[in-house]
């Protein structure tokens, strides 16, 4: 089993809809969590950190469920510009583990 | 503005030649990393450095070498021993390798070896 797993998608979602996807991690010693977005043929960019109590940044909400060992990302009122691949990143000690990403297509 | 600069953006080489990819940061970050990304694949760690004059192998270090003579710079050399060098190479930095330090990426170098 991979240490960090994501549904590769693609998720095809109409503009304006709400979409959510999860990332599961296998090591309970994982300590910090992040979501990155990566546009086609570009570098990943930090979207948001994920805090234990959950956190929100505009239309984006991230949550952590330590009991079930997953993090989630919810996007409300999706825009065409939200189309990208969303990477889940988990830190454990000095190790940084990337998920392979979930592709999201927002449809006009 | 602070950031990470990778150059060049596109690089073409003939098989058998060594090539060096540049990575410079002015974020005053201690830790720097090199990743490789292949189409449809996740990021794989090549080398990382926590401090000047020190670096460690990542998951796929074979055929690569690095140096960290200055805090700002972490060049990667792709040697002729690397069997499949064509890929998208990403350099990143973070304040430290501590668990709460997110990575900041450069805009990547796309290497094609023929």
GROMACS .gro file of C-alpha atoms in nm:
model
  222
    1UNK     CA    1   0.000   0.000   0.000
    2UNK     CA    2   0.133   0.344  -0.093
    3UNK     CA    3   0.196   0.580   0.197
    4UNK     CA    4  -0.013   0.856   0.041
    5UNK     CA    5  -0.297   0.778  -0.197
    6UNK     CA    6  -0.524   0.994  -0.407
    7UNK     CA    7  -0.795   0.916  -0.659
    8UNK     CA    8  -0.631   1.020  -0.988
    9UNK     CA    9  -0.962   1.133  -1.140
   10UNK     CA   10  -1.029   1.313  -1.360
   11UNK     CA   11  -1.320   1.473  -1.183
   12UNK     CA   12  -1.532   1.662  -1.437
   13UNK     CA   13  -1.742   1.919  -1.256
   14UNK     CA   14  -1.966   2.198  -1.392
   15UNK     CA   15  -1.868   2.553  -1.315
   16UNK     CA   16  -2.025   2.676  -0.993
   17UNK     CA   17  -2.054   2.333  -0.837
   18UNK     CA   18  -1.894   2.218  -0.513
   19UNK     CA   19  -1.635   1.945  -0.537
   20UNK     CA   20  -1.443   1.755  -0.270
   21UNK     CA   21  -1.172   1.496  -0.281
   22UNK     CA   22  -0.973   1.307  -0.025
   23UNK     CA   23  -0.620   1.191   0.031
   24UNK     CA   24  -0.545   0.895   0.256
   25UNK     CA   25  -0.219   0.832   0.438
   26UNK     CA   26  -0.105   0.508   0.590
   27UNK     CA   27   0.141   0.615   0.859
   28UNK     CA   28  -0.022   0.736   1.178
   29UNK     CA   29   0.302   0.915   1.270
   30UNK     CA   30   0.245   1.166   0.989
   31UNK     CA   31   0.275   1.512   1.131
   32UNK     CA   32   0.180   1.782   0.886
   33UNK     CA   33  -0.026   1.803   0.573
   34UNK     CA   34  -0.054   2.030   0.272
   35UNK     CA   35  -0.248   2.072  -0.050
   36UNK     CA   36  -0.068   2.192  -0.362
   37UNK     CA   37  -0.209   2.266  -0.704
   38UNK     CA   38  -0.020   2.194  -1.022
   39UNK     CA   39  -0.122   2.333  -1.359
   40UNK     CA   40  -0.030   2.141  -1.672
   41UNK     CA   41   0.345   2.156  -1.738
   42UNK     CA   42   0.402   2.393  -1.445
   43UNK     CA   43   0.547   2.364  -1.098
   44UNK     CA   44   0.334   2.274  -0.794
   45UNK     CA   45   0.222   2.571  -0.588
   46UNK     CA   46   0.121   2.562  -0.224
   47UNK     CA   47  -0.255   2.596  -0.196
   48UNK     CA   48  -0.296   2.559   0.178
   49UNK     CA   49  -0.168   2.388   0.487
   50UNK     CA   50  -0.411   2.157   0.666
   51UNK     CA   51  -0.459   2.214   1.035
   52UNK     CA   52  -0.607   1.976   1.289
   53UNK     CA   53  -0.911   2.193   1.345
   54UNK     CA   54  -0.972   2.239   0.973
   55UNK     CA   55  -0.914   2.563   0.790
   56UNK     CA   56  -1.069   2.773   0.520
   57UNK     CA   57  -0.925   3.010   0.263
   58UNK     CA   58  -1.192   3.175   0.056
   59UNK     CA   59  -1.369   2.905  -0.146
   60UNK     CA   60  -1.132   2.635  -0.026
   61UNK     CA   61  -1.171   2.429   0.290
   62UNK     CA   62  -0.922   2.171   0.411
   63UNK     CA   63  -0.987   1.916   0.684
   64UNK     CA   64  -0.786   1.652   0.862
   65UNK     CA   65  -0.931   1.331   1.003
   66UNK     CA   66  -0.657   1.166   1.208
   67UNK     CA   67  -0.877   0.878   1.323
   68UNK     CA   68  -0.944   0.768   0.966
   69UNK     CA   69  -0.611   0.898   0.836
   70UNK     CA   70  -0.723   1.120   0.554
   71UNK     CA   71  -0.727   1.484   0.457
   72UNK     CA   72  -0.983   1.646   0.235
   73UNK     CA   73  -1.012   1.949   0.011
   74UNK     CA   74  -1.345   2.109  -0.068
   75UNK     CA   75  -1.386   2.373  -0.336
   76UNK     CA   76  -1.706   2.576  -0.340
   77UNK     CA   77  -1.845   2.773  -0.634
   78UNK     CA   78  -1.584   2.621  -0.864
   79UNK     CA   79  -1.429   2.838  -1.135
   80UNK     CA   80  -1.282   2.741  -1.470
   81UNK     CA   81  -0.945   2.850  -1.330
   82UNK     CA   82  -0.968   2.580  -1.062
   83UNK     CA   83  -0.893   2.319  -1.331
   84UNK     CA   84  -0.562   2.166  -1.224
   85UNK     CA   85  -0.410   1.867  -1.053
   86UNK     CA   86  -0.430   1.879  -0.675
   87UNK     CA   87  -0.143   1.716  -0.488
   88UNK     CA   88  -0.162   1.599  -0.132
   89UNK     CA   89   0.163   1.622   0.067
   90UNK     CA   90   0.233   1.456   0.399
   91UNK     CA   91   0.534   1.522   0.621
   92UNK     CA   92   0.667   1.260   0.859
   93UNK     CA   93   0.988   1.338   1.049
   94UNK     CA   94   1.214   1.477   0.776
   95UNK     CA   95   1.037   1.289   0.501
   96UNK     CA   96   0.805   1.461   0.254
   97UNK     CA   97   0.567   1.230   0.071
   98UNK     CA   98   0.370   1.343  -0.234
   99UNK     CA   99   0.052   1.187  -0.360
  100UNK     CA  100   0.026   1.145  -0.736
  101UNK     CA  101  -0.251   1.400  -0.754
  102UNK     CA  102  -0.618   1.428  -0.844
  103UNK     CA  103  -0.704   1.588  -1.177
  104UNK     CA  104  -0.993   1.831  -1.172
  105UNK     CA  105  -1.164   1.966  -1.484
  106UNK     CA  106  -1.418   2.245  -1.438
  107UNK     CA  107  -1.662   2.244  -1.729
  108UNK     CA  108  -1.821   2.565  -1.864
  109UNK     CA  109   1.053   3.952  -0.481
  110UNK     CA  110   1.192   3.641  -0.317
  111UNK     CA  111   1.175   3.316  -0.502
  112UNK     CA  112   1.345   3.021  -0.662
  113UNK     CA  113   1.491   3.045  -1.009
  114UNK     CA  114   1.565   2.747  -1.226
  115UNK     CA  115   1.742   2.776  -1.554
  116UNK     CA  116   1.716   2.703  -1.832
  117UNK     CA  117   1.346   2.632  -1.879
  118UNK     CA  118   1.412   2.391  -2.168
  119UNK     CA  119   1.733   2.197  -2.219
  120UNK     CA  120   1.827   1.960  -2.499
  121UNK     CA  121   2.127   1.729  -2.486
  122UNK     CA  122   2.271   1.437  -2.672
  123UNK     CA  123   2.297   1.103  -2.498
  124UNK     CA  124   2.629   1.056  -2.323
  125UNK     CA  125   2.672   1.418  -2.220
  126UNK     CA  126   2.657   1.540  -1.862
  127UNK     CA  127   2.433   1.840  -1.805
  128UNK     CA  128   2.396   2.073  -1.506
  129UNK     CA  129   2.066   2.230  -1.405
  130UNK     CA  130   2.078   2.552  -1.208
  131UNK     CA  131   1.871   2.633  -0.899
  132UNK     CA  132   1.906   2.959  -0.703
  133UNK     CA  133   1.691   3.085  -0.417
  134UNK     CA  134   1.683   3.418  -0.234
  135UNK     CA  135   1.435   3.311   0.032
  136UNK     CA  136   1.712   3.246   0.286
  137UNK     CA  137   1.587   2.889   0.315
  138UNK     CA  138   1.813   2.628   0.470
  139UNK     CA  139   1.676   2.323   0.292
  140UNK     CA  140   1.677   2.260  -0.082
  141UNK     CA  141   1.551   1.969  -0.287
  142UNK     CA  142   1.557   1.824  -0.636
  143UNK     CA  143   1.262   1.628  -0.772
  144UNK     CA  144   1.193   1.459  -1.099
  145UNK     CA  145   0.846   1.430  -1.252
  146UNK     CA  146   0.760   1.203  -1.544
  147UNK     CA  147   0.432   1.229  -1.739
  148UNK     CA  148   0.141   1.104  -1.533
  149UNK     CA  149   0.369   1.033  -1.239
  150UNK     CA  150   0.417   1.182  -0.898
  151UNK     CA  151   0.725   1.370  -0.782
  152UNK     CA  152   1.027   1.158  -0.696
  153UNK     CA  153   1.305   1.291  -0.473
  154UNK     CA  154   1.655   1.287  -0.620
  155UNK     CA  155   1.866   1.470  -0.359
  156UNK     CA  156   1.812   1.710  -0.074
  157UNK     CA  157   2.028   1.936   0.136
  158UNK     CA  158   1.957   2.060   0.486
  159UNK     CA  159   2.256   2.290   0.514
  160UNK     CA  160   2.552   2.419   0.318
  161UNK     CA  161   2.814   2.156   0.231
  162UNK     CA  162   2.581   1.872   0.322
  163UNK     CA  163   2.336   1.672   0.111
  164UNK     CA  164   2.163   1.335   0.116
  165UNK     CA  165   2.041   1.095  -0.149
  166UNK     CA  166   1.673   1.072  -0.213
  167UNK     CA  167   1.481   0.783  -0.363
  168UNK     CA  168   1.633   0.795  -0.713
  169UNK     CA  169   1.984   0.942  -0.676
  170UNK     CA  170   2.161   0.705  -0.915
  171UNK     CA  171   2.303   0.889  -1.216
  172UNK     CA  172   2.276   1.230  -1.050
  173UNK     CA  173   2.510   1.447  -0.845
  174UNK     CA  174   2.467   1.773  -0.652
  175UNK     CA  175   2.668   2.029  -0.462
  176UNK     CA  176   2.574   2.286  -0.197
  177UNK     CA  177   2.863   2.528  -0.172
  178UNK     CA  178   2.639   2.827  -0.104
  179UNK     CA  179   2.310   2.855   0.081
  180UNK     CA  180   2.145   3.008  -0.224
  181UNK     CA  181   2.252   2.752  -0.481
  182UNK     CA  182   2.190   2.380  -0.531
  183UNK     CA  183   2.287   2.272  -0.885
  184UNK     CA  184   2.200   1.926  -1.013
  185UNK     CA  185   2.418   1.738  -1.261
  186UNK     CA  186   2.253   1.471  -1.471
  187UNK     CA  187   2.532   1.236  -1.569
  188UNK     CA  188   2.557   1.000  -1.863
  189UNK     CA  189   2.500   0.717  -1.615
  190UNK     CA  190   2.135   0.819  -1.574
  191UNK     CA  191   1.950   0.576  -1.798
  192UNK     CA  192   1.631   0.775  -1.859
  193UNK     CA  193   1.719   1.141  -1.808
  194UNK     CA  194   1.438   1.296  -2.011
  195UNK     CA  195   1.199   1.444  -1.755
  196UNK     CA  196   1.070   1.758  -1.585
  197UNK     CA  197   1.310   1.858  -1.304
  198UNK     CA  198   1.185   2.065  -1.013
  199UNK     CA  199   1.394   2.238  -0.749
  200UNK     CA  200   1.234   2.335  -0.420
  201UNK     CA  201   1.331   2.497  -0.093
  202UNK     CA  202   1.190   2.521   0.257
  203UNK     CA  203   1.285   2.706   0.572
  204UNK     CA  204   1.408   2.380   0.719
  205UNK     CA  205   1.337   2.011   0.687
  206UNK     CA  206   1.112   2.048   0.988
  207UNK     CA  207   0.773   1.899   0.960
  208UNK     CA  208   0.579   2.223   0.930
  209UNK     CA  209   0.782   2.378   0.652
  210UNK     CA  210   0.604   2.372   0.317
  211UNK     CA  211   0.803   2.352  -0.004
  212UNK     CA  212   0.838   2.637  -0.251
  213UNK     CA  213   0.913   2.529  -0.606
  214UNK     CA  214   1.102   2.682  -0.893
  215UNK     CA  215   0.932   2.680  -1.232
  216UNK     CA  216   1.120   2.371  -1.347
  217UNK     CA  217   1.358   2.265  -1.621
  218UNK     CA  218   1.233   2.036  -1.894
  219UNK     CA  219   1.527   1.820  -2.004
  220UNK     CA  220   1.519   1.623  -2.328
  221UNK     CA  221   1.802   1.384  -2.407
  222UNK     CA  222   1.818   1.226  -2.752
   0.00000   0.00000   0.00000
